[in-house]
Coordinates of C-alpha atoms in Angstrom, one line a residue:
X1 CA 0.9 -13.1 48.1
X2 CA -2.1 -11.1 49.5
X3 CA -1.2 -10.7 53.6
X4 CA -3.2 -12.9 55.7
X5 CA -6.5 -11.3 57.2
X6 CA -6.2 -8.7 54.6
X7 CA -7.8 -10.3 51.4
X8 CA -11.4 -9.6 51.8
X9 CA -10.9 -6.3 52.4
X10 CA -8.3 -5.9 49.2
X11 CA -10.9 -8.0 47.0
X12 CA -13.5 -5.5 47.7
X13 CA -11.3 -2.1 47.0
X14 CA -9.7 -4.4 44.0
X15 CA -13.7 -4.5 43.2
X16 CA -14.0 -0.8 43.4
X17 CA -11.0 0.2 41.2
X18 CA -12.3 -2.1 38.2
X19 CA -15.6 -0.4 38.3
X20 CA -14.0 3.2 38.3
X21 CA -11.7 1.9 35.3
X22 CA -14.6 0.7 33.4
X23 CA -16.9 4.2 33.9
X24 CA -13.8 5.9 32.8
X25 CA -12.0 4.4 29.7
X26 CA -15.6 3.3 28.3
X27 CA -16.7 -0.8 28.1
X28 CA -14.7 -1.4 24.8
X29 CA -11.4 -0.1 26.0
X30 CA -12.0 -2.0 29.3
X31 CA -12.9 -5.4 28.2
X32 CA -10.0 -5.0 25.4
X33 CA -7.3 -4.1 27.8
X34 CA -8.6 -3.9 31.6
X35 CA -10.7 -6.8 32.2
X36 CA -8.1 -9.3 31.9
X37 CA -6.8 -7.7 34.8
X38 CA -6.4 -10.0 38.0
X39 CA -5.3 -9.0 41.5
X40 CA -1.9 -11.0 42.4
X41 CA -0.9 -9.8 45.5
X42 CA 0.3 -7.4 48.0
X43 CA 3.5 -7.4 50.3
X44 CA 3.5 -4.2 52.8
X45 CA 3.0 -1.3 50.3
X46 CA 3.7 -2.8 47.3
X47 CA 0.9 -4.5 44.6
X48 CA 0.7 -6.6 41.7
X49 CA -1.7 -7.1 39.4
X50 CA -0.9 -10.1 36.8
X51 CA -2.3 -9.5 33.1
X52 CA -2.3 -12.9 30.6
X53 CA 0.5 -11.7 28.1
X54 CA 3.9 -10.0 27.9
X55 CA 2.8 -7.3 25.1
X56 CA -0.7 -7.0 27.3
X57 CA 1.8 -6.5 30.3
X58 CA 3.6 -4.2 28.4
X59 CA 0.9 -2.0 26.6
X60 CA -1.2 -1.6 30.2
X61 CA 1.9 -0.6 32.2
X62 CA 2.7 2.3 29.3
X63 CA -1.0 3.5 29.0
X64 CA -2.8 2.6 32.1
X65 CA -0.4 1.9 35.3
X66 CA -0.4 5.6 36.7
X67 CA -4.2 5.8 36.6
X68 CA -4.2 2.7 38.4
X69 CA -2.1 3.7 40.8
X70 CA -3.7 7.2 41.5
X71 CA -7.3 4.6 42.4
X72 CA -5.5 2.0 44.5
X73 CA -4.4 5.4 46.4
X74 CA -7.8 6.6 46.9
X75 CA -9.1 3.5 48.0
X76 CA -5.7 2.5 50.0
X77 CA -3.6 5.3 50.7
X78 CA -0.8 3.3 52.2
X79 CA 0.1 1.5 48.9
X80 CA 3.1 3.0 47.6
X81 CA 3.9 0.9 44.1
X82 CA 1.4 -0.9 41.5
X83 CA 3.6 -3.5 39.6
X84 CA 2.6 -5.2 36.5
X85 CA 3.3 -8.6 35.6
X86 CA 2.6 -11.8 33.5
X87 CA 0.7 -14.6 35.0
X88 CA -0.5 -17.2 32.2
X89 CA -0.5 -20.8 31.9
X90 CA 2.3 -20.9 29.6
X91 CA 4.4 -19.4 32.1
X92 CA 3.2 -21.7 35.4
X93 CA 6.8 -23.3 35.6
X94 CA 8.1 -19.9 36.8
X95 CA 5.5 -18.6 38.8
X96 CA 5.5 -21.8 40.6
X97 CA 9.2 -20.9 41.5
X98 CA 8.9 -17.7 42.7
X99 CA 4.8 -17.4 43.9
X100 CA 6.0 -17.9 47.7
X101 CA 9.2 -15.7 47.2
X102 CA 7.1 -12.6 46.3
X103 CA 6.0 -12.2 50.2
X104 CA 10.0 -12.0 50.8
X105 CA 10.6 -9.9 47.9
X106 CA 13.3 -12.7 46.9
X107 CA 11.0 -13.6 43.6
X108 CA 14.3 -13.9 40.8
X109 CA 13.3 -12.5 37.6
X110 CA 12.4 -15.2 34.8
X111 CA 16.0 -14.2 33.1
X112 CA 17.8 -15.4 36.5
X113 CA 15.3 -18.7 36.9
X114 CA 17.4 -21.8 35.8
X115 CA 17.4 -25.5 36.0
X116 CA 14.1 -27.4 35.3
X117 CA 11.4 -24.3 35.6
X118 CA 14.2 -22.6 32.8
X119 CA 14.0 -25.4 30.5
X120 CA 10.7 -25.4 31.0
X121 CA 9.6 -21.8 29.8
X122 CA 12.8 -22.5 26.8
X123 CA 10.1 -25.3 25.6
X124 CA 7.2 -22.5 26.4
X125 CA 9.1 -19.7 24.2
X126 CA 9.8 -22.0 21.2
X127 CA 6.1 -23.1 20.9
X128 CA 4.9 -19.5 21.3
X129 CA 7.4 -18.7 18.3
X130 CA 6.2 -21.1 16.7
X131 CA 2.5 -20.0 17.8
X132 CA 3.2 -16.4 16.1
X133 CA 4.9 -18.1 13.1
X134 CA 2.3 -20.2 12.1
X135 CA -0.1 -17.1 13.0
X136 CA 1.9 -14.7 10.8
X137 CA 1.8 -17.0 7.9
X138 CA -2.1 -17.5 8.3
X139 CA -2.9 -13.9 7.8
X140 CA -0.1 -12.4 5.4
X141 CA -1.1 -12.5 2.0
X142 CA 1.0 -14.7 -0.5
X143 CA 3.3 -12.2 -2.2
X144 CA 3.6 -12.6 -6.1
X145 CA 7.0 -13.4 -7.1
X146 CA 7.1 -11.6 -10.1
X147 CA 6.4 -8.3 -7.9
X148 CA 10.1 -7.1 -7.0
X149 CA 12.5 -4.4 -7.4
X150 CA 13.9 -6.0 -10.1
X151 CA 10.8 -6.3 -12.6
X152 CA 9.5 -2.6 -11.6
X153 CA 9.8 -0.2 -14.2
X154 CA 10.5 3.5 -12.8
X155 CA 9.4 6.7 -14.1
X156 CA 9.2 10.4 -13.5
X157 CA 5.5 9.3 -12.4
X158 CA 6.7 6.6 -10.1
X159 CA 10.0 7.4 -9.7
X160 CA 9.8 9.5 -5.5
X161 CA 7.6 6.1 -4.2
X162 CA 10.0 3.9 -5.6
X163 CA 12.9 5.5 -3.7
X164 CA 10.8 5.6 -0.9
X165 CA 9.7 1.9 -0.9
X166 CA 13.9 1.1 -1.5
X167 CA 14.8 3.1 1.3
X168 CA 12.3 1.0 3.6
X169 CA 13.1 -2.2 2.5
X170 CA 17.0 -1.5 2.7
X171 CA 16.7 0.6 5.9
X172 CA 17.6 -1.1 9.6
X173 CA 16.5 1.9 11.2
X174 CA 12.7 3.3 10.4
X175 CA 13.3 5.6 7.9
X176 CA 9.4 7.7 8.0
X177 CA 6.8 6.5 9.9
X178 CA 4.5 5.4 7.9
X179 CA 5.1 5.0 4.1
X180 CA 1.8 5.9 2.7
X181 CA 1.8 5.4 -1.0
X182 CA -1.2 6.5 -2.9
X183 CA -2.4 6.2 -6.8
X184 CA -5.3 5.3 -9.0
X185 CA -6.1 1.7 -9.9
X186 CA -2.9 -0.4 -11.9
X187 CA -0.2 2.4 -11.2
X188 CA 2.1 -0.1 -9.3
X189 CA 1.4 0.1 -5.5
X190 CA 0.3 -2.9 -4.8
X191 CA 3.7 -4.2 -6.8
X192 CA 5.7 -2.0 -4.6
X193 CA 4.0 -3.4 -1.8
X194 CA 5.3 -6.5 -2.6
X195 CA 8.6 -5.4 -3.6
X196 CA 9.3 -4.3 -0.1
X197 CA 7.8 -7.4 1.4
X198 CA 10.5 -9.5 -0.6
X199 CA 13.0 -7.4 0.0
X200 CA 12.7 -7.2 3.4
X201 CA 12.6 -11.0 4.1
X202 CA 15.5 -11.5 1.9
X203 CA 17.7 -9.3 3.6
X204 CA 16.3 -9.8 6.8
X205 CA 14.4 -13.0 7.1
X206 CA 14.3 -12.6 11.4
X207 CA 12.0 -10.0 10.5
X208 CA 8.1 -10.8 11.3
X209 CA 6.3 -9.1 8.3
X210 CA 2.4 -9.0 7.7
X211 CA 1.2 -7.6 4.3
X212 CA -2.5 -7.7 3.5
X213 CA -5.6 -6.1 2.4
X214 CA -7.3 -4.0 4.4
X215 CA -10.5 -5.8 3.7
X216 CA -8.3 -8.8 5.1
X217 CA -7.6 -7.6 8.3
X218 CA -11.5 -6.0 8.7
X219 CA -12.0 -9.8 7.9
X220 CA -9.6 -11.2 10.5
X221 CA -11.2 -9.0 13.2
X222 CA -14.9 -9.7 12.1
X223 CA -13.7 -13.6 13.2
X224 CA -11.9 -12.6 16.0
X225 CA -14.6 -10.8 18.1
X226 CA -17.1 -13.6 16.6
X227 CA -14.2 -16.3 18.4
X228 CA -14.4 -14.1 21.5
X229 CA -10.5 -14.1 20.4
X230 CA -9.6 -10.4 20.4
X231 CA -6.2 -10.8 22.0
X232 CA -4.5 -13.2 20.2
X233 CA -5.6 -10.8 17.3
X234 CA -3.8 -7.6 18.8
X235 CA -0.5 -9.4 19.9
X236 CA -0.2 -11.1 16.4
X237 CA -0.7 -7.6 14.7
X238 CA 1.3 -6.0 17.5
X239 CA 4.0 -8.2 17.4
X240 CA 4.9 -7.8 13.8
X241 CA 7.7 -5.9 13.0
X242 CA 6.6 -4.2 9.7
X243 CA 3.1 -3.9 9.2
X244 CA 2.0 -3.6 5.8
X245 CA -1.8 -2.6 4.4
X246 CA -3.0 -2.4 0.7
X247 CA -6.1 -0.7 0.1
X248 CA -6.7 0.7 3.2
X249 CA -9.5 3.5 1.7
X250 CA -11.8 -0.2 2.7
X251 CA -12.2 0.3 6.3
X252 CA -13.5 3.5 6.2
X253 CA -16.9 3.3 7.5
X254 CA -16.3 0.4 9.4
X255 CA -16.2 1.3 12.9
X256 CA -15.4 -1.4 14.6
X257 CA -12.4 -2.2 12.8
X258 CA -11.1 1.4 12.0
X259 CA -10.8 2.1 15.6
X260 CA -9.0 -1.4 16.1
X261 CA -6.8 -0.4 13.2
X262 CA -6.2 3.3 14.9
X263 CA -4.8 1.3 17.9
X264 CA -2.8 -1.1 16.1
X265 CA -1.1 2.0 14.1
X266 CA -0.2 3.7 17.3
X267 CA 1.2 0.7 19.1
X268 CA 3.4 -0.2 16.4
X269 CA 4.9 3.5 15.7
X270 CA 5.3 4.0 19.5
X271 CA 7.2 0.6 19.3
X272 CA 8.9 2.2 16.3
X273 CA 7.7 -0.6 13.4
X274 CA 7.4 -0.3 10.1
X275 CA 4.2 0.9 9.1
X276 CA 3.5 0.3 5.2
X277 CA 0.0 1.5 3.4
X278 CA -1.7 2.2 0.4
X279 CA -5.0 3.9 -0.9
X280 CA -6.4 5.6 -4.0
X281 CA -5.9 8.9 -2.7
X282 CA -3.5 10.8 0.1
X283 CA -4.8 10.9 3.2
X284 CA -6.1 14.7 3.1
X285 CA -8.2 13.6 0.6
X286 CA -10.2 10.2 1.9
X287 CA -13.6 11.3 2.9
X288 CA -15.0 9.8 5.5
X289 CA -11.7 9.0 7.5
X290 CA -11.0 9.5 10.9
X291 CA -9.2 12.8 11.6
X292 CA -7.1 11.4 14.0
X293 CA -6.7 8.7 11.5
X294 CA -6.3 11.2 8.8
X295 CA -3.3 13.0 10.7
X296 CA -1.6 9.6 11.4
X297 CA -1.2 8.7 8.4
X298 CA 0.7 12.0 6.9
X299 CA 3.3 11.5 10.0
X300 CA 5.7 9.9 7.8
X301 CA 5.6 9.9 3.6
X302 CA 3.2 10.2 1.4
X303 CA 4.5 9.7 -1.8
X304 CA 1.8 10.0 -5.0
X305 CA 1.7 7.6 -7.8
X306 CA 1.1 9.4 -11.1
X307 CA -0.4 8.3 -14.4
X308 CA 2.3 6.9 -16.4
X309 CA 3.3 8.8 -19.5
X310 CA 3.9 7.4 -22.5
X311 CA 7.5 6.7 -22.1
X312 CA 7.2 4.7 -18.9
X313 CA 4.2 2.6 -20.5
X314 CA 6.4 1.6 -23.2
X315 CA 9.2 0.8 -21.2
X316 CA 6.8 -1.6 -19.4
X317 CA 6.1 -2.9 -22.2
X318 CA 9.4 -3.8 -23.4
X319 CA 10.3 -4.8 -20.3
X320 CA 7.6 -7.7 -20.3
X321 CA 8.2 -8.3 -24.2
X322 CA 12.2 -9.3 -23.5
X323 CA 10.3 -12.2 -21.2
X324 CA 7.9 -13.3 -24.1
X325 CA 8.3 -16.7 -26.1
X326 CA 8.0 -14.8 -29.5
X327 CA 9.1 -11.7 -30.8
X328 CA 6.9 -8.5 -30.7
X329 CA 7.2 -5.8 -33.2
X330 CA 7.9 -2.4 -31.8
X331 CA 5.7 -0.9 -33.3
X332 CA 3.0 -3.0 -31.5
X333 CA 4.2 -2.0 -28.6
X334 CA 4.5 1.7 -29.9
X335 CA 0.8 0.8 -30.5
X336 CA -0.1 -0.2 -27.1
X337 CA 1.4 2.4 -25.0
X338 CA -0.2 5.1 -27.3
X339 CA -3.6 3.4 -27.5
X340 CA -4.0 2.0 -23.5
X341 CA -3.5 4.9 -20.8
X342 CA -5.4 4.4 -18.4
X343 CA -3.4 1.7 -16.0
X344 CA -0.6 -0.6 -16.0
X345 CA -2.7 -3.7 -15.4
X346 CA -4.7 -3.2 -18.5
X347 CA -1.5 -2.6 -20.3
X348 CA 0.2 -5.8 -19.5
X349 CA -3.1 -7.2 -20.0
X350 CA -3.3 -6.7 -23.9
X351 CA 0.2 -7.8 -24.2
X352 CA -0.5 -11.1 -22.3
X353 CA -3.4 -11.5 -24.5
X354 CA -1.4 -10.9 -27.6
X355 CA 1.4 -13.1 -26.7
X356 CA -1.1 -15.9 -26.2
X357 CA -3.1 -15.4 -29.3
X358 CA 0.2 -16.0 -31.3
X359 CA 1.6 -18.8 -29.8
X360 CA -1.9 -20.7 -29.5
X361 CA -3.3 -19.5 -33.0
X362 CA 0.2 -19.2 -35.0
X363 CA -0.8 -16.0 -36.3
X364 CA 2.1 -13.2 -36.9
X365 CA 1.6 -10.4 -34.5
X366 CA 1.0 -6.8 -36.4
X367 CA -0.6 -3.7 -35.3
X368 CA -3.7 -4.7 -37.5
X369 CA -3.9 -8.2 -35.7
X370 CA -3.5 -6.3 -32.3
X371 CA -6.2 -4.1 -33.2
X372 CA -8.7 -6.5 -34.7
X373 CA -7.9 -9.1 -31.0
X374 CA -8.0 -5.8 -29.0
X375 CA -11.2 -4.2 -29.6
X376 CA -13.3 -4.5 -26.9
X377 CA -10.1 -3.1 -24.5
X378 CA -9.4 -0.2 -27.4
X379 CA -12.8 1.2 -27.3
X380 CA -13.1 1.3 -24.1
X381 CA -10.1 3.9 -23.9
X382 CA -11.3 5.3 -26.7
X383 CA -12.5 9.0 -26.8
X384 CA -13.1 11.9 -29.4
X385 CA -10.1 13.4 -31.4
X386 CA -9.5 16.8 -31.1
X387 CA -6.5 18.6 -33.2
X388 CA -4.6 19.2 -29.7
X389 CA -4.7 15.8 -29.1
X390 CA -3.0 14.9 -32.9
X391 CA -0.7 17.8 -32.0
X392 CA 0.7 16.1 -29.0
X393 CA 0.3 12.7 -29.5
X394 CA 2.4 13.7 -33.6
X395 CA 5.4 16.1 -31.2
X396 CA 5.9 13.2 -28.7
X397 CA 6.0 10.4 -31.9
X398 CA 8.5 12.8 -33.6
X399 CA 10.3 13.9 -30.3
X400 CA 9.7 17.7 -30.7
X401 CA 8.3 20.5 -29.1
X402 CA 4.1 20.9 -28.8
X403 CA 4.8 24.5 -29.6
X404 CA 6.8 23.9 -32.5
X405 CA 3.3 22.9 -34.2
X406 CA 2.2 26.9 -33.7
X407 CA 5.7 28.2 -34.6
X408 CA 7.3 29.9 -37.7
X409 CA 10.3 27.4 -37.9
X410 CA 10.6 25.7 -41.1
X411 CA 13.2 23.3 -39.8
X412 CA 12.5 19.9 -41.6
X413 CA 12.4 18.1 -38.6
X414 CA 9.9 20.7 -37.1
X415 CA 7.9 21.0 -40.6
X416 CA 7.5 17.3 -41.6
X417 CA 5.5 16.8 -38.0
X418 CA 3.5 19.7 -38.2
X419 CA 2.3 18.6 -41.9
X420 CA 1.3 15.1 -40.5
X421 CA -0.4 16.7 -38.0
X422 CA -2.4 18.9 -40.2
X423 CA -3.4 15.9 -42.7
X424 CA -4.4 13.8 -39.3
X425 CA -6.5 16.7 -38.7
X426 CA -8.2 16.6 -41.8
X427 CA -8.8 12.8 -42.6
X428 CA -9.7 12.3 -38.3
X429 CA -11.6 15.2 -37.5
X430 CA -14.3 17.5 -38.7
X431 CA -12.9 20.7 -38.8
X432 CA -12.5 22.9 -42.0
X433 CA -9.4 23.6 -43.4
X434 CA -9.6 27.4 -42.0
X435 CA -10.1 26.1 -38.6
X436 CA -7.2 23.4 -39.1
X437 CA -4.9 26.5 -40.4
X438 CA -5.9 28.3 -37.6
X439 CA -5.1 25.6 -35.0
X440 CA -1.3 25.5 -36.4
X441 CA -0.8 28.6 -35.8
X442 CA -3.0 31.3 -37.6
X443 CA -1.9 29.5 -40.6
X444 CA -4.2 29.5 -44.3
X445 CA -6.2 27.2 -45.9
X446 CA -3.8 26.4 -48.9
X447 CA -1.0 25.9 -46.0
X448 CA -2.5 22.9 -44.9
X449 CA -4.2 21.4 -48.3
X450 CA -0.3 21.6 -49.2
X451 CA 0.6 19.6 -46.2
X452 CA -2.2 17.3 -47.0
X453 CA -1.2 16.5 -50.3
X454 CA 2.7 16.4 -49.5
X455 CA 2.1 13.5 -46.7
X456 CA -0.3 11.7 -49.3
X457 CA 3.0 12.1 -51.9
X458 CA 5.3 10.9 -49.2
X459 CA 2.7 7.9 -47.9
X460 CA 2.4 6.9 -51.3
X461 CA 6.7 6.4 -52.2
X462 CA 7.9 5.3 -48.6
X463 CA 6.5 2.4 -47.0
X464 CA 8.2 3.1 -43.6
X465 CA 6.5 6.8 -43.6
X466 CA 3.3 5.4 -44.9
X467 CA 3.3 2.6 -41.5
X468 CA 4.2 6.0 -39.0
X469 CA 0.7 7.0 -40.9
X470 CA -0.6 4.2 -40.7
X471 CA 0.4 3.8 -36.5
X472 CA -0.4 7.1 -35.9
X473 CA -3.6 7.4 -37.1
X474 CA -4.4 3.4 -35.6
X475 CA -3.0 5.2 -32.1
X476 CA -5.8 8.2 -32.5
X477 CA -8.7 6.6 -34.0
X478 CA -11.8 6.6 -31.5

């Protein structure tokens, strides 16, 4: 209670400190944090000053209290202590109890308040949990259930973010703060993203967990400031206990909601939560980002998505083939994972498309039928052949070493390859049969018209060598 006689004078230095506040942290961090402020009372040398919200209570007393304290000195030197409390509506049962008591210094705390005013705040707590339920499930994205641990096919490429994003999900304590995951578009982020999501409230459904896009929580702050409604926003984001953002390369250049986001980052690790993002590039490399932004996010992990290689596309493939109504020949999917590199999502893509062209038309899926549905997909991954390219793509079909195609070796299993290779090179490129020879290493002319005219032999009497042509060359074509 403010001491009789004393409250005009009080009013006016209370008057003076708020104007200091606001000429020193700047009008956005004082109408965001300090201007809820209101003067509560004094008894002898002690103050409070009541702010609307527990995690309001609790963010100004961490960041603000001292500096409060050091003006209430200068203005009043006889005020020893500067106490912050909570003083909202919802909680007007327990400040009724102990409003008189404070000039005493008998207030109880609200864990010590019983009987009616106790029951009272019980009903209070539930509907604010209920509040920040229904508030959480407005704002999280819905998480696709076919996005878990489970269905995620890992790779050399993928292989450090999936342990990462395991160790998160299973961790009780934060394990690095924050996981950044980073990767071009269709490379499995966003599925990790997920993963840990429904991991997380699996194993620990008490857990409040927020996962969006970032353009989603520009979004939610655009209508917040628009609903003058800028607090319920931070305590719903504050209050979380893993905070997870997808995309988050969208809010650079946005102000506004970048500097909202740097706040929300920092109140969440000093409260030790879960931070969760992603991007299309690590953090050193997102131009135009904050640099204190830039340095927050490497705190913890940053763990790079790579492009998939060829063995991990076709395990994805198989993977979603084993759930597929009809059977898919595996050399259609050998097919695929040669012919589609450039994401995951494009990849499934095909198959999907595949899948439903045979069970809706009835026709027998083949590599020629994939290729003919496929077109517009294939030549847009196309690109020119060059004899390295036939050399790789011929040592990974065969399982043998690129530089085997240079060496002396005359190994059959080495050999056979390299004489593919060479009549790939002639029937899919341009080069002259001196430059072939020369690209196998320093080899003759008559080398590779032999090797020509050996595959042509072989092509011609085996019908399962004459389909590894046949794929191979379907694989390379531009």
């Amino acid at each position: 209670m403010i001491e009789a006689g004393s409250d005009s004078l009080l009013n006016a230095q209370w008057a003076r400190v708020r104007g200091r506040l606001r000429a020193e942290f700047g009008e956005a961090t004082f109408r965001s944090w300090l201007k809820p402020l209101t003067l509560a009372g004094r008894r002898g040398q002690d103050l409070r000053v009541a702010v609307p919200s527990r995690f309001m209570r609790d963010w100004v007393a961490t960041h603000y209290a001292d500096r409060i304290m050091a003006l209430w000195c200068s203005e009043c030197p006889e005020i020893r202590s500067v106490e912050v409390i909570v003083d909202s509506r919802d909680t007007a049962a327990v400040d009724d109890a102990t409003a008189d008591d404070f000039a005493t210094g008998n207030a109880p705390s609200p864990a010590t308040v019983d009987g009616p005013a106790a029951n009272d705040r019980q009903g209070v707590m539930s509907a604010v949990s209920q509040a920040e339920a229904d508030g959480l499930a407005e704002v999280s994205a819905t998480l696709d259930p076919r996005l878990t641990f489970d269905n995620f096919v890992v790779g050399k490429s993928n292989e450090l973010a999936h342990a990462a994003a395991i160790r998160v999900a299973e961790s009780d304590v934060v394990p690095f703060n924050p996981l950044f995951l980073y990767g071009g578009v269709g490379l499995g982020k966003t599925h990790l993203m997920h993963a840990i999501a429904h991991h997380i409230k699996k194993k620990q459904p008490q857990k409040r967990v927020i996962y969006l896009s970032a353009e989603k929580f520009m979004y939610q702050f655009i209508r917040a400031l628009r609903n003058k409604n800028t607090m319920a926003f931070k305590e719903l984001f504050r209050s979380v206990d893993v905070l997870m953002v997808d995309d988050v390369q969208f809010i650079i250049g946005k102000e506004s909601t970048q500097e909202e986001f740097f706040h929300t980052f920092n109140a969440l690790f000093d409260q030790n939560k879960q931070v969760v993002l992603s991007a299309d590039k690590s953090p050193s490399d997102l131009q135009g980002l904050e640099e204190r932004m830039r340095t927050r996010f490497g705190w913890g992990l940053v763990a790079d998505i790579h492009p998939t290689t060829y063995e991990l596309r076709l395990g994805i493939l198989q993977a979603k083939a084993e759930q597929a109504p009809i059977q898919i020949p595996s050399k259609v999917l050998e097919f695929l994972a040669h012919r589609i590199s450039s994401n995951v999502r494009e990849l499934e893509g095909a198959l999907t498309r595949i899948i439903a062209h045979a069970t809706l038309v009835g026709r027998p899926v083949s590599v020629e039928s994939a290729q003919e549905l496929l077109k517009d997909l294939l030549r847009a991954n196309d690109r020119s052949v060059t004899i390295e390219e036939i050399q790789r793509r011929v040592a990974e079909h065969y399982n043998i070493k690129l530089a085997d195609m240079s060496s002396p070796r005359r190994a059959r299993q080495v050999s056979r390859p390299r004489q593919i290779a060479m009549y790939l090179a002639k029937q899919l490129t341009t080069k002259s049969l001196p430059d072939i020879g020369r690209s196998f290493g320093g080899r003759d002319h008559t080398t590779v018209m032999h090797a020509v005219k050996k595959v042509e032999e072989l092509a011609a009497g085996d019908i399962s060598f004459s389909e590894d042509i046949d794929l191979l060359k379907r694989m390379l074509e531009g």
